[in-house]
PDB file of C-alpha atoms and ligand atoms in Angstrom:
ATOM      1  CA  MET S   1     104.753 -30.579 -50.761  1.00 67.00           C
ATOM      2  CA  SER S   2     105.565 -33.020 -47.937  1.00 84.00           C
ATOM      3  CA  GLU S   3     106.302 -36.592 -48.227  1.00 94.00           C
ATOM      4  CA  GLU S   4     103.574 -38.980 -47.473  1.00 96.00           C
ATOM      5  CA  THR S   5     104.308 -41.066 -44.137  1.00 97.00           C
ATOM      6  CA  ILE S   6     103.042 -44.480 -43.081  1.00 98.00           C
ATOM      7  CA  PHE S   7     100.019 -42.762 -41.708  1.00 98.00           C
ATOM      8  CA  SER S   8      98.472 -42.190 -45.243  1.00 98.00           C
ATOM      9  CA  LYS S   9      98.648 -45.789 -45.942  1.00 98.00           C
ATOM     10  CA  ILE S  10      97.014 -46.611 -42.585  1.00 98.00           C
ATOM     11  CA  ILE S  11      94.265 -43.932 -43.295  1.00 98.00           C
ATOM     12  CA  ARG S  12      93.673 -45.433 -46.951  1.00 98.00           C
ATOM     13  CA  GLN S  13      93.901 -48.860 -45.451  1.00 97.00           C
ATOM     14  CA  GLU S  14      96.626 -50.083 -47.762  1.00 97.00           C
ATOM     15  CA  ILE S  15      98.418 -51.184 -44.621  1.00 96.00           C
ATOM     16  CA  PRO S  16      95.355 -53.307 -42.783  1.00 92.00           C
ATOM     17  CA  THR S  17      95.348 -51.628 -39.420  1.00 97.00           C
ATOM     18  CA  PRO S  18      92.418 -51.781 -37.261  1.00 98.00           C
ATOM     19  CA  LEU S  19      90.416 -48.411 -37.017  1.00 98.00           C
ATOM     20  CA  LEU S  20      88.868 -46.994 -33.988  1.00 98.00           C
ATOM     21  CA  TYR S  21      87.148 -44.090 -35.780  1.00 98.00           C
ATOM     22  CA  GLN S  22      87.103 -42.756 -39.101  1.00 98.00           C
ATOM     23  CA  ASP S  23      85.276 -40.005 -40.707  1.00 98.00           C
ATOM     24  CA  GLU S  24      85.977 -37.400 -43.750  1.00 98.00           C
ATOM     25  CA  LEU S  25      88.291 -35.559 -41.709  1.00 98.00           C
ATOM     26  CA  VAL S  26      90.375 -37.691 -39.117  1.00 98.00           C
ATOM     27  CA  THR S  27      91.063 -41.299 -38.353  1.00 98.00           C
ATOM     28  CA  ALA S  28      92.092 -43.208 -35.334  1.00 98.00           C
ATOM     29  CA  PHE S  29      94.021 -46.103 -34.275  1.00 98.00           C
ATOM     30  CA  ARG S  30      96.045 -47.985 -31.603  1.00 98.00           C
ATOM     31  CA  ASP S  31      99.769 -46.847 -31.575  1.00 98.00           C
ATOM     32  CA  ILE S  32     102.049 -50.020 -32.571  1.00 98.00           C
ATOM     33  CA  SER S  33     104.242 -49.328 -29.671  1.00 98.00           C
ATOM     34  CA  PRO S  34     101.831 -48.275 -26.987  1.00 98.00           C
ATOM     35  CA  ARG S  35     103.862 -46.626 -23.920  1.00 96.00           C
ATOM     36  CA  VAL S  36     100.874 -46.700 -21.488  1.00 97.00           C
ATOM     37  CA  ASP S  37      97.583 -48.988 -21.193  1.00 97.00           C
ATOM     38  CA  SER S  38      95.840 -46.949 -23.670  1.00 98.00           C
ATOM     39  CA  HIS S  39      97.642 -45.473 -26.273  1.00 98.00           C
ATOM     40  CA  ILE S  40      95.627 -44.183 -29.513  1.00 98.00           C
ATOM     41  CA  LEU S  41      96.949 -41.497 -32.362  1.00 99.00           C
ATOM     42  CA  ILE S  42      94.134 -39.484 -34.151  1.00 99.00           C
ATOM     43  CA  VAL S  43      95.352 -38.060 -37.051  1.00 98.00           C
ATOM     44  CA  PRO S  44      93.857 -35.961 -39.993  1.00 98.00           C
ATOM     45  CA  ASN S  45      93.270 -37.611 -43.290  1.00 98.00           C
ATOM     46  CA  LYS S  46      94.944 -34.413 -44.952  1.00 98.00           C
ATOM     47  CA  LEU S  47      98.820 -34.860 -44.641  1.00 98.00           C
ATOM     48  CA  ILE S  48     100.047 -32.099 -42.481  1.00 98.00           C
ATOM     49  CA  ALA S  49     103.451 -32.561 -41.466  1.00 98.00           C
ATOM     50  CA  THR S  50     103.935 -30.593 -38.437  1.00 98.00           C
ATOM     51  CA  ILE S  51     101.870 -28.158 -36.466  1.00 98.00           C
ATOM     52  CA  ASN S  52     104.086 -25.501 -37.985  1.00 98.00           C
ATOM     53  CA  ASP S  53     102.199 -26.160 -41.373  1.00 98.00           C
ATOM     54  CA  VAL S  54      98.632 -25.873 -39.880  1.00 98.00           C
ATOM     55  CA  THR S  55      96.706 -22.810 -41.456  1.00 98.00           C
ATOM     56  CA  SER S  56      93.196 -21.442 -40.445  1.00 98.00           C
ATOM     57  CA  GLU S  57      91.566 -24.116 -43.351  1.00 98.00           C
ATOM     58  CA  ASP S  58      92.525 -26.774 -40.841  1.00 98.00           C
ATOM     59  CA  GLU S  59      90.832 -25.538 -37.785  1.00 98.00           C
ATOM     60  CA  LEU S  60      87.341 -27.707 -38.100  1.00 98.00           C
ATOM     61  CA  THR S  61      90.099 -30.654 -38.668  1.00 98.00           C
ATOM     62  CA  LEU S  62      92.091 -29.627 -35.567  1.00 98.00           C
ATOM     63  CA  GLY S  63      89.078 -29.349 -33.572  1.00 98.00           C
ATOM     64  CA  ARG S  64      87.765 -32.736 -34.823  1.00 98.00           C
ATOM     65  CA  MET S  65      90.473 -34.320 -33.270  1.00 98.00           C
ATOM     66  CA  ILE S  66      90.014 -33.193 -29.841  1.00 98.00           C
ATOM     67  CA  THR S  67      86.257 -34.261 -30.287  1.00 98.00           C
ATOM     68  CA  VAL S  68      87.376 -37.335 -31.385  1.00 98.00           C
ATOM     69  CA  ALA S  69      89.720 -37.913 -28.546  1.00 98.00           C
ATOM     70  CA  LYS S  70      86.870 -36.929 -26.116  1.00 98.00           C
ATOM     71  CA  LYS S  71      84.874 -39.821 -27.654  1.00 98.00           C
ATOM     72  CA  LEU S  72      87.489 -42.510 -27.667  1.00 98.00           C
ATOM     73  CA  ALA S  73      88.351 -41.580 -24.185  1.00 98.00           C
ATOM     74  CA  LYS S  74      84.844 -42.311 -23.184  1.00 98.00           C
ATOM     75  CA  GLU S  75      84.870 -45.634 -25.359  1.00 98.00           C
ATOM     76  CA  GLU S  76      88.288 -46.830 -23.639  1.00 98.00           C
ATOM     77  CA  GLY S  77      86.785 -45.972 -19.899  1.00 98.00           C
ATOM     78  CA  ILE S  78      89.279 -43.556 -19.066  1.00 98.00           C
ATOM     79  CA  ASP S  79      87.457 -40.512 -19.456  1.00 98.00           C
ATOM     80  CA  GLU S  80      86.682 -40.077 -15.693  1.00 98.00           C
ATOM     81  CA  SER S  81      90.021 -41.367 -14.474  1.00 98.00           C
ATOM     82  CA  GLY S  82      91.892 -38.895 -16.798  1.00 98.00           C
ATOM     83  CA  TYR S  83      94.089 -38.812 -19.862  1.00 98.00           C
ATOM     84  CA  ARG S  84      96.674 -36.661 -21.888  1.00 98.00           C
ATOM     85  CA  LEU S  85      96.853 -35.392 -25.328  1.00 98.00           C
ATOM     86  CA  ILE S  86      99.943 -34.387 -26.973  1.00 98.00           C
ATOM     87  CA  ILE S  87     101.143 -33.469 -30.380  1.00 98.00           C
ATOM     88  CA  ASN S  88     104.752 -33.341 -30.686  1.00 98.00           C
ATOM     89  CA  CYS S  89     106.418 -30.959 -33.180  1.00 98.00           C
ATOM     90  CA  ASN S  90     109.874 -31.333 -34.933  1.00 98.00           C
ATOM     91  CA  SER S  91     113.043 -32.885 -33.288  1.00 98.00           C
ATOM     92  CA  ASP S  92     113.286 -31.195 -29.761  1.00 97.00           C
ATOM     93  CA  GLY S  93     109.478 -31.837 -29.690  1.00 97.00           C
ATOM     94  CA  GLY S  94     110.135 -35.512 -30.136  1.00 96.00           C
ATOM     95  CA  GLN S  95     108.286 -35.873 -33.583  1.00 98.00           C
ATOM     96  CA  GLU S  96     108.755 -39.165 -35.382  1.00 98.00           C
ATOM     97  CA  VAL S  97     106.100 -39.312 -37.954  1.00 98.00           C
ATOM     98  CA  TYR S  98     106.154 -36.164 -39.955  1.00 98.00           C
ATOM     99  CA  HIS S  99     102.134 -36.502 -40.630  1.00 98.00           C
ATOM    100  CA  ILE S 100     100.653 -34.719 -37.200  1.00 98.00           C
ATOM    101  CA  HIS S 101      98.883 -36.558 -34.598  1.00 98.00           C
ATOM    102  CA  MET S 102      97.567 -36.320 -31.536  1.00 98.00           C
ATOM    103  CA  HIS S 103      98.222 -39.064 -28.978  1.00 98.00           C
ATOM    104  CA  LEU S 104      95.456 -40.045 -26.639  1.00 98.00           C
ATOM    105  CA  LEU S 105      97.399 -41.286 -23.351  1.00 98.00           C
ATOM    106  CA  GLY S 106      95.765 -43.112 -20.175  1.00 98.00           C
ATOM    107  CA  GLY S 107      94.475 -46.066 -18.246  1.00 98.00           C
ATOM    108  CA  GLN S 108      97.062 -45.558 -15.877  1.00 97.00           C
ATOM    109  CA  HIS S 109      98.706 -42.669 -13.813  1.00 96.00           C
ATOM    110  CA  LEU S 110     100.961 -40.941 -16.081  1.00 96.00           C
ATOM    111  CA  GLY S 111     103.227 -38.943 -13.923  1.00 92.00           C
ATOM    112  CA  PRO S 112     104.806 -35.590 -14.257  1.00 93.00           C
ATOM    113  CA  MET S 113     104.038 -33.990 -17.582  1.00 90.00           C
ATOM    114  CA  LEU S 114     107.687 -33.972 -18.946  1.00 88.00           C
ATOM    115  CA  SER S 115     110.801 -36.030 -18.344  1.00 79.00           C
ATOM    116  CA  CYS S 116     113.623 -34.443 -20.093  1.00 75.00           C
TER     117      CYS S 116
HETATM  118  P1  5GP C 216     105.683 -39.150 -32.728  1.00 60.78           P
HETATM  119  O1  5GP C 216     107.076 -39.228 -31.691  1.00 60.78           O
HETATM  120  O2  5GP C 216     105.906 -38.600 -34.022  1.00 60.78           O
HETATM  121  O3  5GP C 216     104.895 -38.030 -32.180  1.00 60.78           O
HETATM  122  O4  5GP C 216     104.941 -40.492 -32.462  1.00 60.78           O
HETATM  123  C1  5GP C 216     104.712 -41.181 -33.476  1.00 60.78           C
HETATM  124  C2  5GP C 216     104.088 -42.528 -33.082  1.00 60.78           C
HETATM  125  O5  5GP C 216     103.584 -43.231 -34.007  1.00 60.78           O
HETATM  126  C3  5GP C 216     104.797 -43.386 -32.158  1.00 60.78           C
HETATM  127  O6  5GP C 216     104.504 -43.635 -30.831  1.00 60.78           O
HETATM  128  C4  5GP C 216     104.684 -44.516 -33.043  1.00 60.78           C
HETATM  129  O7  5GP C 216     105.089 -45.729 -31.999  1.00 60.78           O
HETATM  130  C5  5GP C 216     103.686 -44.700 -33.522  1.00 60.78           C
HETATM  131  N1  5GP C 216     104.000 -45.389 -34.911  1.00 60.78           N
HETATM  132  C6  5GP C 216     104.856 -45.385 -35.814  1.00 60.78           C
HETATM  133  N2  5GP C 216     104.855 -46.095 -36.825  1.00 60.78           N
HETATM  134  C7  5GP C 216     103.567 -46.615 -36.790  1.00 60.78           C
HETATM  135  C8  5GP C 216     102.829 -47.547 -37.515  1.00 60.78           C
HETATM  136  O8  5GP C 216     103.106 -48.194 -38.598  1.00 60.78           O
HETATM  137  N3  5GP C 216     101.569 -47.987 -37.158  1.00 60.78           N
HETATM  138  C9  5GP C 216     100.952 -47.307 -35.689  1.00 60.78           C
HETATM  139  N4  5GP C 216     100.027 -47.664 -35.410  1.00 60.78           N
HETATM  140  N5  5GP C 216     101.962 -46.606 -35.236  1.00 60.78           N
HETATM  141  C10 5GP C 216     103.064 -46.273 -35.511  1.00 60.78           C
END
């Protein structure tokens, strides 16, 4: 059983964070320390620690994360200019919060895909 992170508290609104989107499967809110002009996190309501812990039962949720990213990109006005979706996994992937989340990044030119 994975340990809850701050994201579970945000999803349940025990820590008040403005939500950009919430339904029965996913929740979206702005990153607390945005790396680019538009930096949103899209998080499954269910605690899944890493992408390694995903099962076939999660496919609907993972698909919803993409459709919500598309909707929010349009609302942010970055759908035509473009954006990037990132899910980090474990330490080499740069994961800091062990409740999977998709970063929606845009609002400016993002440059090369990786800086190592
Ligand atoms: P990771 O490195 O795990 O892919 O990304 C975790 C992200 O969560 C980071 O970009 C970090 O700024 C963000 N974050 C960490 N704690 C909080 C928080 O309490 N509220 C919000 N909105 N974002 C957070």
